[in-house]
Coordinates of C-alpha atoms in Angstrom, one line a residue:
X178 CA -11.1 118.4 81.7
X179 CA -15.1 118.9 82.2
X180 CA -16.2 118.0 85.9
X181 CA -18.1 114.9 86.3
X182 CA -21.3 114.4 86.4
X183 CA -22.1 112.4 89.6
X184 CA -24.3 109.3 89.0
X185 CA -26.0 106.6 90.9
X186 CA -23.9 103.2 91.3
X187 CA -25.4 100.5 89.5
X188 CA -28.0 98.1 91.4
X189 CA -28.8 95.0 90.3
X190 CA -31.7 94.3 88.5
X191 CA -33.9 93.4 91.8
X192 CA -33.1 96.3 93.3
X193 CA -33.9 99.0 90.8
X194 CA -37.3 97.8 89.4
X195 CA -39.0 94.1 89.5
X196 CA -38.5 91.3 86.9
X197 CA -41.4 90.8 84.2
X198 CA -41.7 87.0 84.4
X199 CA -44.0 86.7 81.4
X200 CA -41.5 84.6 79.6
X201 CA -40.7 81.9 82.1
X202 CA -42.2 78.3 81.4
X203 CA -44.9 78.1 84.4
X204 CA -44.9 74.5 84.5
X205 CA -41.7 74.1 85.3
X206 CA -41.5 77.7 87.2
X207 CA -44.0 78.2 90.0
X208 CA -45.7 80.9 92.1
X209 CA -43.2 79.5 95.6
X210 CA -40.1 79.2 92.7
X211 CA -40.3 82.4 91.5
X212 CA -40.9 84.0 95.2
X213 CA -37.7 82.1 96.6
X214 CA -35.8 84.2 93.6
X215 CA -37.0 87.2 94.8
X216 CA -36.7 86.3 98.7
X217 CA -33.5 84.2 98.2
X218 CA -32.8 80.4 98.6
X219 CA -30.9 79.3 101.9
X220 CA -27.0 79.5 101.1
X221 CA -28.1 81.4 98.1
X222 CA -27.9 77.7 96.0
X223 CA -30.3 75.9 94.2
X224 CA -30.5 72.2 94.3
X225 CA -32.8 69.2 93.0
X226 CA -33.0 71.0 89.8
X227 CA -31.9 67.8 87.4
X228 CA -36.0 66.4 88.0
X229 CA -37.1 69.6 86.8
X230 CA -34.8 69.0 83.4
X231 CA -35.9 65.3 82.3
X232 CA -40.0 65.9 82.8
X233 CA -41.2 64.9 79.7
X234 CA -43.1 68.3 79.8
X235 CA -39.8 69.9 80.0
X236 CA -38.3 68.5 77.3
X237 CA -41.5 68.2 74.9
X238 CA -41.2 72.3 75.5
X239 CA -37.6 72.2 74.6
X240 CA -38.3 70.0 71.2
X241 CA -41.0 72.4 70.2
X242 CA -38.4 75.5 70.3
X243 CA -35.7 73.7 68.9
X244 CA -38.1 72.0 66.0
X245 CA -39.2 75.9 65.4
X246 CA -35.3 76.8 65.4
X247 CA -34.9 74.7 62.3
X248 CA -31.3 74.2 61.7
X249 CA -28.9 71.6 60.4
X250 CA -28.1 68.0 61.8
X251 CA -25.6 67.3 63.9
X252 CA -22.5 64.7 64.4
X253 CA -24.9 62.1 64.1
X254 CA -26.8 63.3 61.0
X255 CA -30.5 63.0 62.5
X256 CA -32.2 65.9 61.2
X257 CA -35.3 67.5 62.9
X258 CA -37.6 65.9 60.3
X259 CA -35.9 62.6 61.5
X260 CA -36.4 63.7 65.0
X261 CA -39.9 64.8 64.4
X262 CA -41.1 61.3 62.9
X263 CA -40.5 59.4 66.3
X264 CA -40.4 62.3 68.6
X265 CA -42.0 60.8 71.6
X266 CA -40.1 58.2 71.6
X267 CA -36.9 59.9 71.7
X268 CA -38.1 62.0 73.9
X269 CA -38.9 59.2 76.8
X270 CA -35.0 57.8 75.9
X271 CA -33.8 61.7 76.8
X272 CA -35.6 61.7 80.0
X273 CA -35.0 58.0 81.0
X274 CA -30.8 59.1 80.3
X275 CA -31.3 61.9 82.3
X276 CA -33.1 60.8 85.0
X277 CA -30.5 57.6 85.3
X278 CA -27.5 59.5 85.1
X279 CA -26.8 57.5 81.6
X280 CA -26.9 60.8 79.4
X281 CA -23.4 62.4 77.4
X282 CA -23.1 64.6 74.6
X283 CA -22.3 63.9 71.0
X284 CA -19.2 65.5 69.7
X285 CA -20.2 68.9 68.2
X286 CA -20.3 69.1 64.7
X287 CA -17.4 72.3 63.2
X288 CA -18.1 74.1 60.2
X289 CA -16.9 77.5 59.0
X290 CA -19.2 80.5 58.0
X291 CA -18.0 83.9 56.0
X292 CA -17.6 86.4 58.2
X293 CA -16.5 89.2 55.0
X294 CA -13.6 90.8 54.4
X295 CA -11.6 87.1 53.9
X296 CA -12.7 86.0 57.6
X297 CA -14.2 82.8 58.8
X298 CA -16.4 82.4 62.0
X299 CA -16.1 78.8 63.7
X300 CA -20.1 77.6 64.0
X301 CA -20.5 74.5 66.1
X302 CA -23.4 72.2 65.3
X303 CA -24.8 69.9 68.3
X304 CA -27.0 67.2 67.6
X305 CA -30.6 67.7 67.8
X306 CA -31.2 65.8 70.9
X307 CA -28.6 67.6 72.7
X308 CA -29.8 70.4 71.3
X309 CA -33.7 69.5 73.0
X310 CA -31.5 68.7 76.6
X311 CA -29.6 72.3 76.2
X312 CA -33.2 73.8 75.5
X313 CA -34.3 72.1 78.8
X314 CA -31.7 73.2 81.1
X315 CA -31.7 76.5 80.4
X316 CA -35.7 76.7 80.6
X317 CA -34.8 75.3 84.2
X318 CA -32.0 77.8 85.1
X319 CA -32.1 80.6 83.1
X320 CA -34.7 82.7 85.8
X321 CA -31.8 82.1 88.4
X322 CA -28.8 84.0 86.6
X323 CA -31.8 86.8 84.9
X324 CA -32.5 87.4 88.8
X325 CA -28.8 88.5 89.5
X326 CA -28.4 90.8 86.2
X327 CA -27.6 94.6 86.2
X328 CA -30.2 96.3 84.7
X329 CA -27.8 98.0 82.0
X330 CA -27.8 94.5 80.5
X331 CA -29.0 93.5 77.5
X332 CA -27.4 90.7 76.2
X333 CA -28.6 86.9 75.7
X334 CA -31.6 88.2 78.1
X335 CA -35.1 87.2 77.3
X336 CA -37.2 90.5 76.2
X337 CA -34.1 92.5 75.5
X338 CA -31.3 92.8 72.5
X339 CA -29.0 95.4 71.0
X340 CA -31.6 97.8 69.8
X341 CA -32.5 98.2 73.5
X342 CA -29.0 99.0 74.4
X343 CA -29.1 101.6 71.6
X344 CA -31.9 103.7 72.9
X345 CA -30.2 103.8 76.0
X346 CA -27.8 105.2 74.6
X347 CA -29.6 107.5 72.7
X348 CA -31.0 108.4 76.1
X349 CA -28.3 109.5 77.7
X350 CA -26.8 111.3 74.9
X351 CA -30.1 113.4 75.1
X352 CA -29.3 113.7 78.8
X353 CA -26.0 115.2 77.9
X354 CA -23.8 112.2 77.9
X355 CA -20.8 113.1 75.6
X356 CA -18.2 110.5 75.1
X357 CA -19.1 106.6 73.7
X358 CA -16.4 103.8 74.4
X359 CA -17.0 100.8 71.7
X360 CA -15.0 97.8 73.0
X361 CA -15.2 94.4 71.6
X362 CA -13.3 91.5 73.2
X363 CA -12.0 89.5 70.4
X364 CA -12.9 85.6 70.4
X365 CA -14.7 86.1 73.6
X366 CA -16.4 83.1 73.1
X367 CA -13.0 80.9 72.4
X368 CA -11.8 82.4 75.1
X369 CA -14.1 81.9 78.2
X370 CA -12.3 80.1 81.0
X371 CA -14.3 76.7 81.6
X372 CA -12.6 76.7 85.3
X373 CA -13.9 79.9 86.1
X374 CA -17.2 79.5 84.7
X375 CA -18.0 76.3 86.5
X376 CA -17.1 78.4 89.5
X377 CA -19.3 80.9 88.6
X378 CA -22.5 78.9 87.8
X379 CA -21.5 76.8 91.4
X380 CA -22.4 80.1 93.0
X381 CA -25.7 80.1 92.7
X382 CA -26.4 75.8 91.7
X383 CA -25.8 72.8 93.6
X384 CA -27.4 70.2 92.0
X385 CA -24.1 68.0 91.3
X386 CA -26.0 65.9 88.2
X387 CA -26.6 69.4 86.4
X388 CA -23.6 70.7 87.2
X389 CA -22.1 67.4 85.4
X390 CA -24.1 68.3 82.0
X391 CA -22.8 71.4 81.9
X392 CA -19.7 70.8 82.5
X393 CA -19.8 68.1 79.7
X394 CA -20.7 70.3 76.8
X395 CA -17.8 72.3 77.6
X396 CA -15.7 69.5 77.2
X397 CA -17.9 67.9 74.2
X398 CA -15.2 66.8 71.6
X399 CA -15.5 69.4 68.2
X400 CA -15.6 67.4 64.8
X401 CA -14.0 69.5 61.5
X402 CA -13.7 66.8 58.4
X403 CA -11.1 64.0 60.1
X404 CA -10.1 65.9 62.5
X405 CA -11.4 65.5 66.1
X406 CA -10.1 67.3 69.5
X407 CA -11.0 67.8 72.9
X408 CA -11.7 72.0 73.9
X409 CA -9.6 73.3 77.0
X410 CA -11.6 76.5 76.8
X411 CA -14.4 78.5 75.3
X412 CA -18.0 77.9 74.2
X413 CA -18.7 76.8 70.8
X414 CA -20.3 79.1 68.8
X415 CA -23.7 78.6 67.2
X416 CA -24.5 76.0 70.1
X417 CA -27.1 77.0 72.3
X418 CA -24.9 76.3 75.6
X419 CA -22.9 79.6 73.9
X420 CA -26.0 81.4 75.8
X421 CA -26.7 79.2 78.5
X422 CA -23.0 79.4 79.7
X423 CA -22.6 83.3 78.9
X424 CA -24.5 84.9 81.9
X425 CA -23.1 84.0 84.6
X426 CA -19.6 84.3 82.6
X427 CA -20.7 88.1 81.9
X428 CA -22.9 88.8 85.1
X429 CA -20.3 91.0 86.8
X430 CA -19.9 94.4 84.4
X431 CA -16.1 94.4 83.4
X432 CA -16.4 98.4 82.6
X433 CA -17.2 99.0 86.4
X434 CA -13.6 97.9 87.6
X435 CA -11.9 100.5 85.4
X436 CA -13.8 103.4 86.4
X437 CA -16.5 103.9 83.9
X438 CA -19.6 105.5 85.5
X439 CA -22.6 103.9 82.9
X440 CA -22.2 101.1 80.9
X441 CA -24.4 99.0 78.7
X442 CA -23.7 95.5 77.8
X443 CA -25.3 94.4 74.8
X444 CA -24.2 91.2 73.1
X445 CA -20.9 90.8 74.6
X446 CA -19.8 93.6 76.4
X447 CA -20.3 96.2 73.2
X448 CA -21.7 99.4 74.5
X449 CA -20.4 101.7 77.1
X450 CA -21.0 104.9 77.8
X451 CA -20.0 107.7 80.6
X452 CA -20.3 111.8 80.8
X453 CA -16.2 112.8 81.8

Protein backbone atom coordinates (compact mmCIF):
# COMPACT_ATOMS: atom_id res chain seq x y z
CA UNK A 1 0.00 0.00 0.00
CA UNK A 2 1.50 3.67 -1.04
CA UNK A 3 1.77 6.01 2.15
CA UNK A 4 -0.59 8.76 2.38
CA UNK A 5 -0.38 11.85 1.49
CA UNK A 6 -1.24 14.00 4.53
CA UNK A 7 -3.88 16.77 3.76
CA UNK A 8 -5.52 19.58 5.38
CA UNK A 9 -9.10 18.79 7.04
CA UNK A 10 -11.80 20.44 5.39
CA UNK A 11 -13.00 24.01 6.61
CA UNK A 12 -15.98 25.39 5.87
CA UNK A 13 -16.46 27.69 3.35
CA UNK A 14 -16.10 30.92 5.77
CA UNK A 15 -13.14 29.76 6.98
CA UNK A 16 -11.00 29.07 3.89
CA UNK A 17 -11.78 32.08 1.67
CA UNK A 18 -14.89 34.75 1.78
CA UNK A 19 -18.25 34.37 0.03
CA UNK A 20 -18.76 36.44 -3.34
CA UNK A 21 -22.23 37.78 -2.59
CA UNK A 22 -22.73 39.16 -6.10
CA UNK A 23 -25.74 36.98 -6.60
CA UNK A 24 -27.82 37.73 -3.51
CA UNK A 25 -31.08 39.88 -4.13
CA UNK A 26 -29.91 43.33 -2.17
CA UNK A 27 -33.26 44.37 -1.46
CA UNK A 28 -34.14 41.79 0.35
CA UNK A 29 -30.38 41.04 1.60
CA UNK A 30 -28.60 44.04 3.30
CA UNK A 31 -25.21 45.42 4.17
CA UNK A 32 -26.19 44.48 8.51
CA UNK A 33 -27.88 40.96 6.97
CA UNK A 34 -25.07 39.88 5.20
CA UNK A 35 -22.56 41.01 8.12
CA UNK A 36 -24.68 38.99 10.85
CA UNK A 37 -23.89 35.82 8.33
CA UNK A 38 -20.41 36.37 8.61
CA UNK A 39 -20.37 37.48 12.39
CA UNK A 40 -23.17 35.01 13.37
CA UNK A 41 -26.86 35.54 14.65
CA UNK A 42 -27.46 35.05 18.52
CA UNK A 43 -28.35 31.20 19.11
CA UNK A 44 -27.04 30.82 15.64
CA UNK A 45 -31.10 31.16 14.36
CA UNK A 46 -32.77 33.32 12.25
CA UNK A 47 -36.18 34.61 12.81
CA UNK A 48 -38.82 37.17 11.36
CA UNK A 49 -37.91 35.94 8.03
CA UNK A 50 -41.68 35.23 6.69
CA UNK A 51 -42.02 39.48 6.10
CA UNK A 52 -39.02 39.29 4.08
CA UNK A 53 -40.97 36.41 1.82
CA UNK A 54 -44.46 38.11 1.03
CA UNK A 55 -42.88 41.81 0.03
CA UNK A 56 -44.36 42.35 -3.10
CA UNK A 57 -40.70 43.20 -4.23
CA UNK A 58 -39.83 39.76 -3.15
CA UNK A 59 -42.21 38.04 -4.91
CA UNK A 60 -42.36 40.32 -8.15
CA UNK A 61 -38.46 39.09 -8.19
CA UNK A 62 -39.54 35.53 -7.78
CA UNK A 63 -42.35 35.82 -10.82
CA UNK A 64 -39.72 37.36 -13.06
CA UNK A 65 -37.32 34.08 -12.57
CA UNK A 66 -39.96 31.74 -12.72
CA UNK A 67 -41.83 33.64 -15.91
CA UNK A 68 -38.02 33.34 -17.50
CA UNK A 69 -38.01 29.50 -16.36
CA UNK A 70 -40.93 28.89 -18.74
CA UNK A 71 -42.32 25.62 -17.93
CA UNK A 72 -45.65 23.73 -17.85
CA UNK A 73 -48.81 24.40 -15.73
CA UNK A 74 -49.47 22.95 -12.76
CA UNK A 75 -52.47 20.96 -10.83
CA UNK A 76 -54.50 23.88 -11.48
CA UNK A 77 -53.73 24.39 -15.23
CA UNK A 78 -52.82 28.28 -15.03
CA UNK A 79 -50.06 28.67 -17.29
CA UNK A 80 -47.43 31.46 -17.01
CA UNK A 81 -49.05 33.35 -19.95
CA UNK A 82 -52.34 33.01 -17.73
CA UNK A 83 -50.24 34.14 -14.82
CA UNK A 84 -48.64 36.91 -16.74
CA UNK A 85 -52.05 38.61 -17.98
CA UNK A 86 -53.04 39.53 -14.27
CA UNK A 87 -49.85 39.27 -12.67
CA UNK A 88 -50.11 41.97 -10.15
CA UNK A 89 -52.94 40.98 -9.05
CA UNK A 90 -51.99 37.59 -8.12
CA UNK A 91 -49.26 38.77 -6.91
CA UNK A 92 -50.96 41.12 -4.03
CA UNK A 93 -53.41 37.65 -3.23
CA UNK A 94 -49.76 35.75 -2.72
CA UNK A 95 -48.57 38.23 -0.36
CA UNK A 96 -51.89 39.08 1.36
CA UNK A 97 -51.97 34.74 1.96
CA UNK A 98 -48.69 34.87 3.20
CA UNK A 99 -48.69 37.66 5.33
CA UNK A 100 -52.20 36.28 7.01
CA UNK A 101 -51.06 32.86 7.47
CA UNK A 102 -53.99 31.82 4.83
CA UNK A 103 -51.45 30.39 2.22
CA UNK A 104 -51.21 26.15 1.26
CA UNK A 105 -49.83 24.47 -1.59
CA UNK A 106 -51.62 22.93 -4.52
CA UNK A 107 -51.13 19.27 -5.00
CA UNK A 108 -48.06 18.75 -7.27
CA UNK A 109 -48.74 17.76 -10.57
CA UNK A 110 -46.76 13.84 -11.57
CA UNK A 111 -45.61 13.06 -14.88
CA UNK A 112 -42.99 10.66 -16.07
CA UNK A 113 -39.92 11.62 -18.35
CA UNK A 114 -37.51 8.94 -20.38
CA UNK A 115 -34.63 8.52 -18.64
CA UNK A 116 -33.08 5.81 -21.62
CA UNK A 117 -32.33 2.51 -21.48
CA UNK A 118 -36.40 1.66 -20.66
CA UNK A 119 -36.29 3.99 -17.43
CA UNK A 120 -38.61 6.64 -16.27
CA UNK A 121 -37.74 9.64 -13.99
CA UNK A 122 -40.79 10.86 -11.70
CA UNK A 123 -40.95 14.95 -12.61
CA UNK A 124 -43.22 16.83 -10.23
CA UNK A 125 -44.99 19.96 -11.60
CA UNK A 126 -46.14 22.69 -8.91
CA UNK A 127 -48.32 25.31 -9.90
CA UNK A 128 -47.00 28.49 -10.95
CA UNK A 129 -47.90 30.52 -7.98
CA UNK A 130 -46.33 28.08 -5.75
CA UNK A 131 -43.75 28.00 -7.95
CA UNK A 132 -43.39 32.30 -7.54
CA UNK A 133 -43.68 31.48 -3.28
CA UNK A 134 -40.78 28.65 -3.59
CA UNK A 135 -38.77 31.33 -5.70
CA UNK A 136 -39.29 33.72 -2.82
CA UNK A 137 -38.22 31.67 0.06
CA UNK A 138 -35.39 30.53 -1.16
CA UNK A 139 -34.23 34.17 -2.34
CA UNK A 140 -34.82 34.81 1.47
CA UNK A 141 -32.86 31.80 2.87
CA UNK A 142 -30.68 30.51 0.48
CA UNK A 143 -27.50 33.04 1.78
CA UNK A 144 -27.97 31.32 5.22
CA UNK A 145 -27.29 27.49 4.26
CA UNK A 146 -24.49 29.00 1.25
CA UNK A 147 -22.76 30.51 4.46
CA UNK A 148 -22.31 26.99 6.21
CA UNK A 149 -21.13 25.05 2.94
CA UNK A 150 -17.68 23.27 2.56
CA UNK A 151 -15.95 24.69 -0.04
CA UNK A 152 -15.54 21.26 -1.99
CA UNK A 153 -19.20 21.87 -2.79
CA UNK A 154 -20.63 22.33 -5.81
CA UNK A 155 -23.91 21.39 -5.98
CA UNK A 156 -27.37 23.46 -6.19
CA UNK A 157 -24.91 26.48 -5.26
CA UNK A 158 -25.30 29.77 -6.98
CA UNK A 159 -21.95 30.41 -9.30
CA UNK A 160 -20.89 26.80 -9.19
CA UNK A 161 -22.08 23.23 -11.11
CA UNK A 162 -20.50 20.01 -12.11
CA UNK A 163 -17.94 21.34 -14.49
CA UNK A 164 -16.40 23.11 -11.54
CA UNK A 165 -16.22 19.93 -9.56
CA UNK A 166 -14.50 18.46 -12.65
CA UNK A 167 -11.56 20.83 -12.71
CA UNK A 168 -11.02 20.12 -9.39
CA UNK A 169 -10.62 17.08 -10.02
CA UNK A 170 -8.48 17.59 -12.78
CA UNK A 171 -6.47 19.54 -10.32
CA UNK A 172 -5.68 17.22 -8.08
CA UNK A 173 -4.98 14.52 -10.50
CA UNK A 174 -2.18 16.98 -11.75
CA UNK A 175 -1.18 17.27 -8.08
CA UNK A 176 -0.69 13.48 -8.09
CA UNK A 177 -4.04 12.40 -6.82
CA UNK A 178 -4.41 8.68 -8.10
CA UNK A 179 -7.52 6.95 -7.24
CA UNK A 180 -11.34 8.51 -8.17
CA UNK A 181 -14.41 7.02 -6.11
CA UNK A 182 -17.81 7.65 -8.38
CA UNK A 183 -20.74 7.02 -5.92
CA UNK A 184 -24.26 7.80 -6.72
CA UNK A 185 -26.99 7.32 -4.08
CA UNK A 186 -29.87 5.92 -5.93
CA UNK A 187 -33.39 7.88 -5.60
CA UNK A 188 -31.72 10.28 -3.27
CA UNK A 189 -34.26 12.60 -3.84
CA UNK A 190 -37.30 9.86 -2.98
CA UNK A 191 -35.45 9.15 -0.31
CA UNK A 192 -34.63 12.27 1.82
CA UNK A 193 -36.07 11.95 5.32
CA UNK A 194 -38.67 14.90 5.86
CA UNK A 195 -38.09 14.40 9.77
CA UNK A 196 -34.56 14.89 9.53
CA UNK A 197 -34.57 17.66 7.25
CA UNK A 198 -36.92 19.78 9.17
CA UNK A 199 -34.45 19.15 11.87
CA UNK A 200 -31.79 20.22 9.91
CA UNK A 201 -33.23 23.54 8.42
CA UNK A 202 -34.46 24.21 12.43
CA UNK A 203 -30.75 24.58 13.04
CA UNK A 204 -30.16 27.49 11.63
CA UNK A 205 -34.29 29.07 11.19
CA UNK A 206 -36.73 29.93 13.70
CA UNK A 207 -39.27 31.70 12.06
CA UNK A 208 -42.25 29.08 12.92
CA UNK A 209 -44.62 30.55 9.82
CA UNK A 210 -41.59 29.66 7.33
CA UNK A 211 -40.83 26.68 8.82
CA UNK A 212 -44.78 25.79 8.24
CA UNK A 213 -44.33 26.45 4.29
CA UNK A 214 -41.69 24.31 4.06
CA UNK A 215 -42.84 21.83 5.77
CA UNK A 216 -46.06 21.89 3.63
CA UNK A 217 -44.50 21.29 0.29
CA UNK A 218 -43.01 18.24 1.65
CA UNK A 219 -46.29 16.98 2.48
CA UNK A 220 -48.04 18.60 -0.77
CA UNK A 221 -50.30 15.81 -2.06
CA UNK A 222 -48.60 14.26 -5.76
CA UNK A 223 -51.40 14.00 -8.57
CA UNK A 224 -50.57 11.01 -11.44
CA UNK A 225 -53.96 10.64 -13.74
CA UNK A 226 -56.75 9.54 -10.85
CA UNK A 227 -54.51 8.82 -8.59
CA UNK A 228 -53.70 11.10 -5.72
CA UNK A 229 -51.42 10.32 -2.38
CA UNK A 230 -49.94 11.98 0.42
CA UNK A 231 -45.62 11.67 0.40
CA UNK A 232 -44.09 10.24 3.70
CA UNK A 233 -40.66 11.13 2.31
CA UNK A 234 -38.54 12.69 -0.29
CA UNK A 235 -38.55 15.86 -2.49
CA UNK A 236 -40.30 15.87 -5.73
CA UNK A 237 -38.26 16.10 -8.51
CA UNK A 238 -38.41 18.93 -11.05
CA UNK A 239 -40.01 21.21 -8.14
CA UNK A 240 -37.86 23.94 -7.20
CA UNK A 241 -38.23 23.09 -3.23
CA UNK A 242 -35.95 19.81 -4.71
CA UNK A 243 -33.14 22.68 -4.33
CA UNK A 244 -34.33 24.66 -1.68
CA UNK A 245 -34.66 21.52 0.64
CA UNK A 246 -31.28 19.85 -0.64
CA UNK A 247 -28.57 21.98 1.28
CA UNK A 248 -29.05 21.74 4.35
CA UNK A 249 -30.07 17.87 3.67
CA UNK A 250 -26.43 17.59 2.02
CA UNK A 251 -24.44 20.32 4.09
CA UNK A 252 -22.53 17.71 6.16
CA UNK A 253 -19.99 15.70 3.54
CA UNK A 254 -21.13 12.01 3.91
CA UNK A 255 -17.44 10.90 2.40
CA UNK A 256 -15.81 12.47 5.48
CA UNK A 257 -17.34 9.82 8.00
CA UNK A 258 -15.78 6.90 6.10
CA UNK A 259 -12.40 8.15 5.94
CA UNK A 260 -11.95 9.78 2.58
CA UNK A 261 -9.33 12.62 2.75
CA UNK A 262 -10.86 15.04 -0.38
CA UNK A 263 -14.08 14.94 -1.64
CA UNK A 264 -16.11 16.90 -4.04
CA UNK A 265 -19.77 17.06 -4.09
CA UNK A 266 -21.27 17.91 -7.21
CA UNK A 267 -24.98 17.36 -7.86
CA UNK A 268 -25.68 14.93 -5.27
CA UNK A 269 -22.84 13.67 -3.68
CA UNK A 270 -21.10 12.42 -7.33
CA UNK A 271 -17.37 13.14 -7.14
CA UNK A 272 -14.86 12.04 -4.66
CA UNK A 273 -11.54 11.83 -4.69
CA UNK A 274 -8.38 10.92 -2.25
CA UNK A 275 -4.40 10.05 -2.88
CA UNK A 276 -4.15 6.30 -0.68
Amino acid sequence: MSETVKVPELAKQTESRPIEWDWVDRRIWTDNMLAALGNGVKGNKWFSLIDKVYRLSTLRAAWERVKANRGAAGIDKQSIEAFAANAEHYLNELATALEQGSYRPQAVRRVEIDKGAGKMRPLGIPTVKDRIVQTAVKLVIEPIFENEFLEMSYGFRPGRGCKDALREVDRWLKEGFIYVVDADIKAYFDSISHELLEDRIEEYISDGRLLDILASWLKQDIVKGTERWTPVGGTPQGALCKSLHNPPYAKKPIMQSIGLKHSIFAVFGRFSLHNI
